[in-house]
Coordinates of C-alpha atoms in Angstrom, one line a residue:
Chain A
M187 CA 64.3 -105.5 -30.8
T188 CA 66.1 -105.9 -27.5
E189 CA 64.0 -107.4 -24.3
P190 CA 64.2 -104.0 -22.3
A191 CA 62.6 -102.4 -25.6
R192 CA 59.3 -104.5 -25.1
R193 CA 58.6 -103.4 -21.5
T194 CA 55.7 -101.4 -21.5
V195 CA 56.7 -98.2 -19.9
V196 CA 53.4 -96.1 -20.2
S197 CA 50.2 -97.7 -19.6
A198 CA 46.9 -95.6 -20.0
E199 CA 43.5 -96.7 -19.2
N200 CA 40.4 -95.0 -20.1
L201 CA 41.8 -91.6 -19.4
S202 CA 39.6 -88.9 -19.9
K203 CA 39.2 -85.3 -18.9
T204 CA 36.2 -83.0 -18.5
Y205 CA 36.1 -79.0 -18.2
G206 CA 33.2 -77.2 -16.5
E207 CA 29.6 -78.6 -15.6
G208 CA 26.0 -78.8 -17.0
A209 CA 25.9 -76.8 -20.5
L210 CA 29.4 -75.6 -20.1
R211 CA 30.7 -79.5 -19.9
V212 CA 33.7 -79.9 -22.4
E213 CA 34.9 -83.1 -23.0
A214 CA 38.4 -82.3 -24.1
L215 CA 39.8 -85.9 -23.8
K216 CA 37.3 -88.9 -24.3
P217 CA 38.0 -92.2 -22.6
T218 CA 41.6 -93.3 -23.8
S219 CA 43.5 -96.4 -23.5
F220 CA 47.2 -97.0 -25.2
E221 CA 50.3 -98.0 -24.3
A222 CA 53.8 -97.4 -25.2
R223 CA 56.9 -99.3 -25.0
A224 CA 60.3 -99.1 -24.0
G225 CA 62.4 -98.1 -27.3
E226 CA 59.4 -96.6 -28.9
V227 CA 58.9 -93.7 -30.5
V228 CA 55.2 -92.7 -31.0
A229 CA 53.9 -89.5 -32.9
I230 CA 50.7 -88.2 -32.0
L231 CA 49.1 -86.2 -34.4
G232 CA 45.6 -84.0 -34.7
P233 CA 44.8 -80.8 -35.5
S234 CA 44.6 -77.7 -32.5
G235 CA 42.3 -78.4 -30.1
S236 CA 42.0 -82.3 -30.8
G237 CA 43.1 -82.8 -27.1
K238 CA 46.9 -83.6 -27.8
S239 CA 48.1 -81.0 -24.9
T240 CA 45.6 -82.1 -22.4
L241 CA 46.8 -85.6 -23.1
L242 CA 50.2 -84.4 -23.0
T243 CA 49.9 -82.6 -19.2
I244 CA 48.1 -86.1 -17.8
L245 CA 50.7 -87.9 -19.2
G246 CA 53.6 -85.5 -17.5
L247 CA 51.6 -85.3 -14.3
I248 CA 50.9 -81.6 -14.4
N249 CA 47.0 -82.3 -14.6
A250 CA 44.6 -84.8 -13.1
P251 CA 42.6 -86.9 -15.6
T252 CA 38.5 -87.1 -14.7
T253 CA 38.7 -90.8 -14.8
G254 CA 40.9 -93.3 -15.8
S255 CA 44.6 -94.9 -14.4
L256 CA 48.1 -94.1 -15.3
R257 CA 51.3 -96.3 -14.7
I258 CA 54.6 -95.2 -15.7
G259 CA 57.2 -97.5 -15.2
E260 CA 56.7 -99.6 -12.6
V261 CA 54.5 -96.7 -10.6
Q262 CA 50.7 -96.6 -10.4
V263 CA 50.5 -92.7 -10.7
I264 CA 47.2 -91.7 -10.9
E265 CA 44.7 -94.4 -9.7
N266 CA 46.7 -94.4 -6.3
A267 CA 46.1 -90.5 -6.2
L268 CA 49.8 -89.9 -5.2
P269 CA 50.4 -86.8 -3.2
R270 CA 52.0 -83.7 -4.9
T271 CA 55.2 -84.4 -3.3
S272 CA 55.5 -87.9 -4.7
L273 CA 54.0 -86.9 -8.3
E274 CA 57.0 -84.4 -8.4
R275 CA 59.5 -86.9 -7.8
Q276 CA 57.7 -89.2 -10.7
R277 CA 58.1 -86.3 -13.0
R278 CA 61.9 -85.7 -12.1
Q279 CA 62.9 -89.2 -12.0
Q280 CA 60.4 -91.2 -14.9
I281 CA 59.4 -88.2 -17.2
G282 CA 61.8 -86.0 -19.7
F283 CA 60.2 -82.9 -21.2
V284 CA 60.7 -81.5 -24.5
F285 CA 58.9 -78.1 -25.9
Q286 CA 58.6 -76.4 -29.1
R287 CA 61.0 -73.9 -27.6
S288 CA 63.6 -75.1 -26.0
N289 CA 62.6 -73.4 -22.7
L290 CA 66.0 -73.3 -21.1
I291 CA 66.4 -71.4 -18.0
P292 CA 68.1 -68.2 -19.4
F293 CA 70.5 -67.7 -16.5
L294 CA 72.1 -70.9 -16.6
T295 CA 74.9 -72.3 -19.1
A296 CA 74.1 -75.1 -21.5
E297 CA 75.6 -77.3 -19.1
E298 CA 73.9 -76.2 -16.0
N299 CA 70.8 -76.3 -17.6
V300 CA 71.3 -80.1 -18.2
R301 CA 72.6 -80.9 -14.7
L302 CA 69.5 -79.1 -13.5
S303 CA 67.4 -82.3 -14.1
L304 CA 69.9 -84.3 -12.1
E305 CA 70.8 -82.0 -9.5
I306 CA 67.2 -81.6 -8.6
D307 CA 67.1 -85.1 -7.8
G308 CA 69.8 -85.1 -5.4
V309 CA 72.5 -86.4 -7.7
N310 CA 76.0 -84.2 -6.7
A311 CA 77.8 -81.6 -8.7
Y312 CA 80.9 -83.9 -9.8
E313 CA 78.3 -86.7 -10.8
S314 CA 76.2 -84.1 -13.0
R315 CA 78.9 -82.6 -14.4
K316 CA 80.5 -85.4 -15.9
R317 CA 77.2 -87.0 -17.4
A318 CA 75.9 -83.3 -18.6
R319 CA 79.6 -83.0 -20.5
A320 CA 79.2 -86.2 -21.8
L321 CA 75.9 -86.2 -22.9
L322 CA 76.4 -82.8 -24.5
E323 CA 79.6 -83.9 -25.9
N324 CA 77.8 -86.7 -27.8
L325 CA 75.4 -84.2 -29.3
G326 CA 78.0 -82.1 -30.8
L327 CA 77.8 -79.2 -27.9
D328 CA 81.2 -79.6 -27.0
K329 CA 82.1 -76.1 -27.7
R330 CA 78.8 -74.7 -26.1
L331 CA 78.8 -76.1 -22.4
L332 CA 79.6 -72.7 -21.0
S333 CA 77.1 -71.0 -23.4
L334 CA 74.1 -69.2 -22.2
P335 CA 71.1 -70.0 -24.1
A336 CA 70.9 -66.4 -25.6
K337 CA 74.2 -67.5 -27.2
L338 CA 73.0 -70.6 -28.8
S339 CA 71.2 -71.5 -32.4
G340 CA 67.7 -72.8 -32.2
G341 CA 69.4 -76.3 -33.3
E342 CA 71.6 -76.2 -30.7
A343 CA 69.1 -75.0 -28.1
Q344 CA 66.7 -77.8 -28.9
R345 CA 69.7 -80.2 -28.6
V346 CA 70.6 -79.0 -24.8
A347 CA 66.8 -79.3 -24.0
I348 CA 66.9 -82.7 -25.2
A349 CA 69.7 -83.3 -23.6
R350 CA 68.1 -81.8 -20.4
A351 CA 65.3 -84.4 -21.0
L352 CA 67.3 -87.3 -21.4
I353 CA 70.1 -87.1 -18.7
H354 CA 67.9 -88.8 -15.8
R355 CA 67.3 -91.7 -18.0
P356 CA 63.7 -91.1 -17.8
S357 CA 61.2 -93.9 -18.5
V358 CA 59.1 -91.7 -20.8
V359 CA 59.9 -88.6 -22.8
L360 CA 57.2 -86.4 -23.6
A361 CA 57.8 -83.8 -26.7
D362 CA 55.3 -81.4 -27.7
E363 CA 56.2 -80.2 -31.5
P364 CA 59.8 -80.5 -30.9
T365 CA 60.7 -79.7 -34.6
A366 CA 58.2 -77.0 -35.1
S367 CA 60.5 -74.0 -35.1
L368 CA 63.6 -75.9 -36.7
D369 CA 63.8 -76.4 -40.3
S370 CA 63.3 -79.9 -42.2
S371 CA 67.2 -81.3 -41.8
R372 CA 67.5 -79.9 -38.2
G373 CA 64.1 -81.2 -37.5
R374 CA 65.1 -84.9 -38.9
Q375 CA 68.2 -84.7 -36.5
V376 CA 66.0 -84.0 -33.7
M377 CA 64.0 -86.6 -34.3
E378 CA 66.6 -89.2 -35.0
L379 CA 68.0 -88.2 -31.6
F380 CA 65.0 -89.5 -30.0
R381 CA 64.9 -92.4 -31.6
D382 CA 68.9 -93.2 -30.7
A383 CA 68.1 -92.2 -26.8
A384 CA 64.6 -94.3 -26.9
H385 CA 66.6 -97.4 -28.0
A386 CA 69.8 -96.7 -26.2
Q387 CA 68.1 -96.1 -22.9
G388 CA 65.0 -98.0 -23.3
A389 CA 62.7 -95.1 -22.8
A390 CA 59.4 -94.5 -24.7
V391 CA 59.2 -91.5 -26.4
L392 CA 55.6 -89.3 -27.6
V393 CA 55.8 -86.9 -29.6
V394 CA 52.8 -84.3 -30.3
T395 CA 53.7 -83.1 -33.8
H396 CA 52.2 -81.4 -37.0
D397 CA 55.4 -82.7 -38.7
H398 CA 54.8 -84.5 -41.4
R399 CA 58.4 -85.1 -43.0
T400 CA 59.6 -86.8 -39.7
L401 CA 56.9 -89.5 -39.8
D402 CA 59.1 -92.2 -41.2
L403 CA 61.1 -91.8 -38.6
V404 CA 58.5 -92.9 -35.9
D405 CA 57.6 -96.2 -34.9
R406 CA 53.6 -95.9 -34.3
I407 CA 51.5 -92.9 -35.1
L408 CA 48.3 -92.1 -33.0
E409 CA 46.1 -89.6 -34.1
M410 CA 43.5 -87.5 -32.0
E411 CA 40.4 -85.8 -33.1
D412 CA 37.7 -84.1 -30.9
G413 CA 39.2 -85.9 -28.0
R414 CA 39.5 -89.6 -29.0
L415 CA 42.6 -91.3 -29.6
T416 CA 43.3 -94.0 -32.5
E417 CA 46.2 -95.5 -34.0
R418 CA 46.7 -94.9 -37.8
A419 CA 47.5 -98.6 -39.6
R420 CA 50.5 -98.2 -41.2
A421 CA 51.6 -99.7 -44.8
P422 CA 53.9 -102.6 -44.3
G423 CA 57.6 -101.2 -44.0
A424 CA 56.6 -97.7 -43.2
G425 CA 58.7 -96.3 -40.0
R426 CA 61.9 -97.7 -38.8
S427 CA 62.8 -100.9 -37.1
P428 CA 64.5 -100.0 -33.9
A429 CA 68.2 -100.8 -35.0
Chain B
M129 CA 72.2 -78.6 -6.1
M130 CA 73.9 -75.6 -7.9
D131 CA 73.3 -72.1 -6.3
L132 CA 70.4 -70.8 -8.8
A133 CA 70.0 -67.6 -6.9
V134 CA 73.8 -66.5 -7.2
R135 CA 74.0 -67.7 -10.9
D136 CA 70.5 -65.5 -11.9
I137 CA 72.4 -62.7 -10.1
R138 CA 75.2 -63.5 -11.7
H139 CA 73.4 -63.0 -14.9
D140 CA 71.8 -59.5 -14.7
L141 CA 74.4 -58.5 -12.1
G142 CA 74.2 -54.9 -13.3
R143 CA 70.9 -54.3 -12.5
F144 CA 71.1 -56.4 -9.2
V145 CA 74.1 -53.9 -8.1
L146 CA 72.2 -50.8 -9.1
T147 CA 69.2 -52.3 -7.2
A148 CA 71.5 -52.7 -4.2
L149 CA 73.0 -49.4 -4.4
G150 CA 69.5 -47.8 -4.6
L151 CA 68.2 -49.7 -1.7
G152 CA 71.4 -49.3 0.0
M153 CA 71.4 -45.1 -0.2
L154 CA 67.5 -45.4 1.0
L155 CA 69.0 -47.7 4.0
S156 CA 71.9 -45.2 4.9
I157 CA 69.2 -42.4 5.2
V158 CA 67.9 -44.7 7.9
L159 CA 71.5 -45.2 9.7
A160 CA 72.1 -41.4 9.3
M161 CA 68.8 -40.7 11.2
T162 CA 69.6 -43.3 14.0
G163 CA 73.1 -41.2 13.8
I164 CA 71.4 -37.7 13.9
Y165 CA 69.4 -39.0 16.8
N166 CA 71.9 -40.2 18.9
G167 CA 74.4 -37.3 17.9
M168 CA 71.4 -34.8 19.0
V169 CA 71.2 -36.9 22.1
V170 CA 75.3 -36.3 22.9
D171 CA 75.3 -32.5 21.6
A172 CA 72.4 -31.8 24.3
T173 CA 74.2 -33.3 27.0
V174 CA 78.2 -33.0 26.1
L175 CA 78.3 -29.4 27.9
P176 CA 77.2 -30.7 31.3
D177 CA 79.1 -34.1 30.7
T178 CA 82.3 -32.2 30.5
L179 CA 81.7 -29.5 33.1
G180 CA 81.1 -32.5 35.1
A181 CA 79.5 -31.0 38.1
D182 CA 77.8 -33.0 41.0
L183 CA 75.0 -30.3 41.5
W184 CA 73.3 -27.6 39.4
V185 CA 72.0 -24.7 41.4
V186 CA 69.5 -22.6 39.3
Q187 CA 67.0 -19.7 39.7
R188 CA 64.0 -21.1 42.1
D189 CA 61.1 -23.1 40.0
T190 CA 63.1 -23.2 36.9
K191 CA 64.6 -26.0 35.2
G192 CA 67.7 -24.2 34.7
P193 CA 69.3 -22.3 31.8
F194 CA 69.2 -25.1 29.3
A195 CA 65.3 -25.1 29.4
E196 CA 64.6 -21.4 30.3
S197 CA 65.9 -18.5 31.6
S198 CA 67.6 -19.0 35.1
R199 CA 69.3 -15.8 36.7
V200 CA 70.8 -16.2 39.9
P201 CA 73.4 -13.7 41.6
L202 CA 76.7 -13.9 41.5
R203 CA 77.7 -14.0 45.0
L204 CA 75.6 -17.6 45.2
A205 CA 78.8 -18.9 44.4
E206 CA 80.3 -17.9 47.2
R207 CA 77.2 -18.6 49.4
L208 CA 77.2 -21.9 48.4
R209 CA 80.9 -22.3 48.4
A210 CA 80.4 -22.1 52.7
V211 CA 78.0 -24.6 52.6
P212 CA 79.5 -27.9 54.5
G213 CA 80.3 -31.2 51.7
V214 CA 80.9 -28.6 49.1
S215 CA 84.6 -28.7 47.8
R216 CA 84.2 -26.1 44.5
T217 CA 81.4 -23.8 42.8
R218 CA 81.6 -22.3 39.9
S219 CA 79.5 -19.3 38.1
Y220 CA 78.3 -20.4 34.4
V221 CA 76.7 -18.5 32.4
S222 CA 75.9 -19.0 28.2
F223 CA 74.0 -17.2 25.9
N224 CA 73.8 -17.3 21.8
V225 CA 75.8 -14.7 19.5
Q226 CA 74.9 -14.5 16.2
R227 CA 77.6 -12.5 14.1
T228 CA 79.0 -11.9 10.8
G229 CA 82.3 -12.7 10.0
V230 CA 85.0 -11.4 8.1
D231 CA 84.2 -13.3 5.4
G232 CA 80.1 -11.9 5.4
R233 CA 79.2 -15.3 6.4
V234 CA 77.1 -15.6 9.4
Q235 CA 78.4 -17.2 12.5
R236 CA 75.9 -18.5 15.0
F237 CA 77.4 -20.1 18.3
M238 CA 76.8 -20.4 21.9
L239 CA 79.4 -18.8 24.4
A240 CA 79.5 -19.9 28.0
G241 CA 81.6 -18.3 30.7
L242 CA 83.9 -20.3 32.8
S243 CA 84.5 -19.5 36.7
W244 CA 88.2 -18.1 36.0
P245 CA 90.4 -18.8 37.8
D246 CA 88.7 -21.9 39.6
D247 CA 87.8 -23.4 36.2
T248 CA 90.1 -22.6 33.1
G249 CA 88.7 -24.8 31.1
D250 CA 90.6 -28.1 31.6
L251 CA 88.0 -30.4 31.7
L252 CA 87.2 -29.2 28.3
L253 CA 88.2 -31.8 25.2
L254 CA 90.9 -29.5 23.9
A255 CA 92.6 -31.0 20.4
Q256 CA 94.8 -28.0 20.1
G257 CA 96.4 -25.1 22.3
R258 CA 95.3 -25.0 25.7
S259 CA 92.6 -23.8 28.3
L260 CA 92.4 -20.1 29.9
R261 CA 95.6 -18.7 31.5
A262 CA 94.1 -14.8 31.9
P263 CA 90.8 -13.4 33.0
H264 CA 90.3 -11.3 29.8
Y265 CA 90.4 -11.7 26.2
E266 CA 90.9 -15.3 25.6
V267 CA 88.9 -17.4 24.2
V268 CA 88.7 -21.5 23.7
V269 CA 86.4 -22.3 20.6
D270 CA 85.0 -25.7 19.4
V271 CA 87.1 -26.8 15.9
S272 CA 83.6 -26.3 14.1
L273 CA 83.9 -23.0 14.1
G274 CA 86.8 -23.2 11.7
L275 CA 88.9 -20.8 13.6
P276 CA 92.7 -21.8 13.9
L277 CA 94.7 -21.1 16.8
D278 CA 96.1 -17.5 17.5
A279 CA 93.0 -16.0 15.6
Q280 CA 91.4 -12.9 16.7
L281 CA 88.0 -12.8 17.2
S282 CA 85.8 -9.5 17.9
I283 CA 82.7 -10.2 20.1
G284 CA 80.7 -7.3 21.5
R285 CA 83.3 -4.7 21.7
D286 CA 86.5 -6.7 22.4
V287 CA 88.8 -8.9 20.6
F288 CA 89.5 -12.3 22.0
S289 CA 92.4 -14.5 21.0
V290 CA 91.9 -18.2 20.3
V291 CA 94.1 -19.8 23.0
G292 CA 92.4 -23.7 22.4
I293 CA 90.5 -25.6 20.1
T294 CA 88.1 -28.3 21.3
S295 CA 86.4 -31.0 19.5
G296 CA 82.9 -31.8 19.7
M297 CA 82.0 -29.3 21.8
V298 CA 78.7 -28.1 20.5
S299 CA 75.1 -26.7 22.0
S300 CA 72.3 -28.8 22.2
G301 CA 71.2 -26.8 18.7
G302 CA 74.6 -28.0 17.4
D303 CA 76.0 -24.6 17.2
P304 CA 80.1 -24.6 18.0
M305 CA 80.7 -23.5 22.0
L306 CA 83.1 -20.8 22.5
F307 CA 84.4 -20.4 26.2
V308 CA 85.7 -17.4 28.2
S309 CA 85.9 -16.3 31.6
V310 CA 82.5 -15.6 33.2
A311 CA 83.3 -11.8 33.4
D312 CA 84.0 -11.8 29.9
A313 CA 81.1 -13.3 28.7
L314 CA 79.0 -10.8 31.5
N315 CA 80.7 -8.1 29.5
I316 CA 79.7 -9.4 26.1
Q317 CA 76.3 -10.2 27.7
N318 CA 75.6 -6.7 29.3
D319 CA 77.6 -4.6 26.8
L320 CA 75.5 -1.1 26.4
S321 CA 75.8 1.2 23.4
N322 CA 77.4 4.7 24.3
E323 CA 73.7 6.0 23.8
A324 CA 72.4 3.6 26.3
L325 CA 75.3 4.4 28.9
R326 CA 74.5 8.1 28.5
L327 CA 70.9 7.7 28.9
E328 CA 71.6 5.6 32.0
G329 CA 74.1 8.4 33.8
E330 CA 71.3 10.9 32.9
A331 CA 68.6 8.8 34.5
R332 CA 70.9 8.3 37.4
L333 CA 71.6 12.2 37.9
A334 CA 67.7 12.4 37.7
R335 CA 67.1 10.0 40.4
V336 CA 69.9 11.8 42.6
R337 CA 68.5 15.3 42.1
R338 CA 64.8 14.1 43.3
S339 CA 66.5 12.7 46.2
E340 CA 67.7 14.3 49.4
Y341 CA 71.2 13.6 48.2
G342 CA 70.3 15.8 45.3
R343 CA 71.1 18.9 47.7
D344 CA 74.4 18.0 48.4
P345 CA 76.7 18.8 45.3
A346 CA 79.2 16.6 45.9
S347 CA 76.5 13.4 45.3
L348 CA 75.5 14.8 42.2
A349 CA 79.0 14.8 40.8
R350 CA 79.4 11.5 41.7
A351 CA 76.4 10.5 40.2
G352 CA 77.1 12.0 37.1
Q353 CA 80.5 10.2 36.5
P354 CA 80.0 7.7 33.7
R355 CA 82.0 5.2 35.1
L356 CA 80.0 4.5 38.1
P357 CA 78.3 1.1 38.2
A358 CA 75.0 1.8 37.2
L359 CA 73.5 -1.8 38.5
T360 CA 73.9 -4.4 40.6
P361 CA 76.6 -6.9 39.3
P362 CA 74.6 -9.1 36.6
P363 CA 73.3 -12.0 37.3
V364 CA 74.6 -15.4 36.1
N365 CA 72.6 -18.6 34.9
A366 CA 73.6 -21.0 37.3
V367 CA 76.3 -22.1 40.1
L368 CA 78.0 -25.5 39.4
V369 CA 79.1 -27.2 42.5
D370 CA 81.1 -30.2 43.0
V371 CA 80.5 -32.1 46.0
Q372 CA 83.7 -33.4 48.4
P373 CA 84.6 -36.7 48.1
G374 CA 82.9 -39.0 50.3
Q375 CA 79.7 -36.8 50.5
D376 CA 76.2 -37.7 49.0
P377 CA 75.1 -35.3 46.2
V378 CA 71.7 -36.3 47.1
A379 CA 71.9 -35.2 50.8
L380 CA 73.8 -32.0 49.8
R381 CA 71.1 -31.0 47.5
Q382 CA 67.9 -31.9 50.0
R383 CA 69.7 -29.5 52.3
L384 CA 70.1 -26.8 49.3
E385 CA 66.7 -27.1 48.3
Q386 CA 65.4 -25.4 51.5
W387 CA 66.8 -22.3 50.3
P388 CA 64.3 -19.9 49.4
D389 CA 66.0 -18.7 46.1
I390 CA 67.2 -21.8 44.2
S391 CA 66.4 -25.1 42.6
V392 CA 69.0 -27.8 42.9
Y393 CA 69.4 -30.6 39.9
T394 CA 71.9 -33.4 40.0
L395 CA 73.8 -34.1 37.0
E396 CA 71.6 -36.9 35.8
E397 CA 68.3 -34.6 36.3
Q398 CA 70.0 -31.8 34.2
R399 CA 70.6 -34.5 31.5
A400 CA 67.7 -35.9 31.7
L401 CA 65.9 -32.4 31.1
L402 CA 67.7 -31.7 28.4
V403 CA 67.2 -35.3 26.4
R404 CA 63.2 -35.1 27.4
G405 CA 62.7 -31.3 27.4
V406 CA 64.5 -29.4 24.8
I407 CA 65.3 -31.5 21.9
D408 CA 62.5 -34.1 22.9
R409 CA 60.4 -32.8 19.8
A410 CA 63.7 -32.9 17.4
R411 CA 64.2 -36.5 18.8
R412 CA 60.4 -37.7 18.3
Q413 CA 60.2 -36.3 15.1
I414 CA 63.5 -38.3 13.8
G415 CA 62.5 -41.1 15.5
L416 CA 59.0 -41.3 13.8
F417 CA 61.1 -39.9 10.4
R418 CA 63.4 -43.3 10.9
T419 CA 60.3 -45.7 11.4
L420 CA 58.6 -44.6 8.1
L421 CA 61.8 -44.7 6.8
V422 CA 62.1 -48.5 7.3
V423 CA 58.5 -48.9 6.4
I424 CA 59.2 -47.4 3.3
S425 CA 62.3 -49.6 2.6
A426 CA 60.3 -52.8 3.4
I427 CA 57.7 -51.6 1.0
V428 CA 60.5 -50.9 -1.9
M429 CA 62.1 -54.2 -1.1
G430 CA 59.2 -56.4 -1.0
L431 CA 57.9 -54.3 -4.5
I432 CA 61.9 -55.0 -5.9
V433 CA 61.9 -59.1 -4.6
Y434 CA 58.2 -59.2 -6.1
T435 CA 59.4 -57.7 -9.6
M436 CA 62.5 -60.1 -9.6
T437 CA 60.1 -63.3 -9.1
L438 CA 57.9 -61.9 -11.9
D439 CA 60.6 -61.9 -14.1
K440 CA 61.6 -65.4 -13.4
M441 CA 58.2 -66.9 -13.6
H442 CA 58.7 -68.8 -16.6
S443 CA 61.6 -70.3 -15.4
L444 CA 60.1 -71.0 -11.8
A445 CA 57.2 -73.0 -13.7
L446 CA 59.6 -74.6 -15.7
L447 CA 61.3 -75.9 -12.4
K448 CA 58.1 -76.9 -11.2
L449 CA 57.3 -79.2 -14.4
L450 CA 60.8 -80.4 -14.1
G451 CA 59.7 -81.8 -10.4
A452 CA 61.7 -79.6 -8.7
R453 CA 60.7 -79.7 -4.7
R454 CA 59.6 -76.5 -3.3
G455 CA 62.4 -76.1 -1.0
V456 CA 64.4 -75.4 -4.2
I457 CA 62.3 -72.6 -5.3
L458 CA 62.0 -71.3 -1.5
R459 CA 65.9 -70.8 -1.4
L460 CA 66.0 -69.6 -4.8
I461 CA 63.7 -66.4 -3.6
L462 CA 64.8 -66.2 -0.3
E463 CA 68.4 -66.4 -1.2
Q464 CA 68.3 -63.4 -3.8
S465 CA 66.3 -61.3 -1.3
M466 CA 68.6 -61.7 1.5
L467 CA 71.9 -61.2 -0.5
L468 CA 70.2 -58.0 -1.9
G469 CA 69.4 -57.3 1.7
L470 CA 73.0 -57.9 2.6
L471 CA 74.7 -55.7 -0.4
S472 CA 72.2 -53.0 0.5
F473 CA 73.5 -53.0 4.3
F474 CA 76.8 -53.0 3.4
V475 CA 76.1 -50.2 0.9
A476 CA 74.5 -48.5 3.8
L477 CA 77.4 -49.0 5.8
L478 CA 80.0 -47.5 3.3
I479 CA 77.6 -44.3 2.5
G480 CA 77.6 -43.5 6.2
E481 CA 81.6 -44.2 6.3
L482 CA 82.5 -42.0 3.4
L483 CA 79.5 -39.1 4.3
F484 CA 78.4 -38.7 7.8
G485 CA 81.4 -37.3 8.8
H486 CA 80.7 -34.4 5.9
F487 CA 77.2 -33.7 7.8
P488 CA 76.9 -30.1 9.4
R489 CA 75.7 -31.9 12.9
R490 CA 76.9 -34.9 14.8
V491 CA 75.9 -38.2 13.4
L492 CA 77.0 -40.7 15.5
V493 CA 76.6 -44.1 14.5
A494 CA 77.3 -47.1 17.2
D495 CA 78.3 -50.9 16.6
S496 CA 74.8 -51.3 18.4
D497 CA 72.9 -49.2 15.4
R498 CA 74.3 -51.0 12.9
L499 CA 73.8 -54.4 14.4
A500 CA 70.2 -53.3 14.8
L501 CA 70.3 -52.3 11.2
A502 CA 71.3 -55.9 10.1
G503 CA 68.6 -57.0 12.4
V504 CA 65.8 -55.2 10.3
V505 CA 67.4 -55.5 7.0
A506 CA 67.3 -59.2 7.6
G507 CA 63.7 -58.9 9.1
I508 CA 62.8 -57.0 5.8
S509 CA 64.8 -59.2 3.5
G510 CA 62.7 -62.7 4.8
A511 CA 59.4 -60.5 4.5
A512 CA 60.5 -59.3 0.7
G513 CA 61.5 -63.2 0.2
L514 CA 57.9 -64.2 1.4
V515 CA 56.1 -62.0 -0.7
G516 CA 58.1 -63.1 -3.6
L517 CA 57.9 -66.7 -2.6
R518 CA 54.1 -66.4 -2.4
K519 CA 54.3 -65.3 -6.2
A520 CA 56.8 -68.0 -6.8
L521 CA 54.7 -70.7 -5.8
S522 CA 51.9 -69.7 -7.9
A523 CA 53.9 -70.6 -11.0
D524 CA 52.0 -73.0 -13.1
P525 CA 53.7 -75.8 -15.2
N526 CA 50.7 -75.5 -18.0
Q527 CA 52.6 -72.3 -18.8
V528 CA 55.4 -73.9 -20.0
L529 CA 53.3 -76.4 -22.1
A530 CA 51.1 -73.0 -23.3
S531 CA 54.5 -71.0 -24.4

């Protein structure tokens, strides 16, 4: 394992989330601590309603936790209660998002959807176009650069979404069921893309998934049940080591 | 940063253009109302402006021929001409005529008398032909009447030859104006049927019989002649007075006001009477209608921008999730609103250029009106953009994760 791969890029301590008060109080996320290192692909498993989405929205700096602290990269993003504008900056610089549906902006071409992640952070059009084209060509989408999302297949759209999540070299990629709408073969391709990107960019990839077919491609598995996160022990040799 | 507003418009260009067309049509009505409003003022004042007299002398305690009935003796013009400081006087008479043309269509126009030979109509805005050269049976008509030069026009018992055609000479009601000599105009106005003439002659004979002249056979014979003038010369509506160069019209007016049988107005006062009096209700009605249309346009545009924003809520939520600054969203919504307003504005201008000339009444749109409309559209677009922006900023990034 290379040196950057060992760096801790996500560090959560005692994160919890509670909704409502009194009799209506619901503890969606019980105090949870975990770390993710650069180059790691971590799967988060759990049934519906177990708190996976709550954890994802907290890690994605969309919702604030009730308690706990969170560090992404070098920035203590939660404990310091960063203002809204700083959270936005952390989101566009440190985090990449991938969803079950590609969630591409329908009026932008594949290339523009990828460029968007760079340009909202102030990268100029020439530079963003160059980087977006290079990444999309790497993902085998060189003939689809100018296609609108409606003209892309499910797999192509998801690869564009992954390119959008990776183009700005985030510290962490949060993926919510990214293979759920793909067949087995395409699902594996997507997970392999995550692995390659994690290793190449030194990012931690946290994948919320129900898809057990691709678990052999992840480095660690965290299980979530009733708002509590636990690490599943793996058989020796299970999963792949980073290349 | 790429222009998201333009890309969104490009994605559904047909819908955007159709929306702008619809909004442009609405704005063109606002522009038309402004033009009709201006046209009404010009129509109302084109006659006094063209005749260009310094003073209008009318019947005492009346507001003049455009506001109410005014009758002054035909010889008043001669009395006024003798006043020091007066350079020229012209009798003026006008009245509305409605007749059925040879094609069966109803023609309505205003007939005005020119004080021939002092005024042959040289001041009229002639587009074709010439002014009057004879005291009788020649007429200058406005182009909106649709008659060519040398056409024969039958009015009353006489047939007139069209010798000149004006452009834009209409009454305050928008009807075309016709100009004949005052003598012809009075003949037409006071024309009596054969039956009326016969009855008038008999009445005159009866009066003479009852008087001491009835005992004189020669007087009785003269009274029975049909050609004998029955009445004093018919009155005219006003006398137009031109002041000698260097003379003060206001001072002259003050002198004339001392006469017991007349009222005197300056040209400006006559114009003000027309604008604030004769067409005031129509003017205010159009003004209110125009205001209402602006409000409706603002509401419609606000709803359109709001709907356009609703259609993009998922994309806006995604932008927020990706960490886009508020400025990115603000630019997207406001730019679209402004582009919609801009395109609608140009559609309105284009419709105006193509259609306003075919309106039955004068539609006069000045550059200042176009500029004012541009300002109104910018204001409406800004307000509509703010409505959309308020909605856009409420987009929740959680929506993306939940979808």
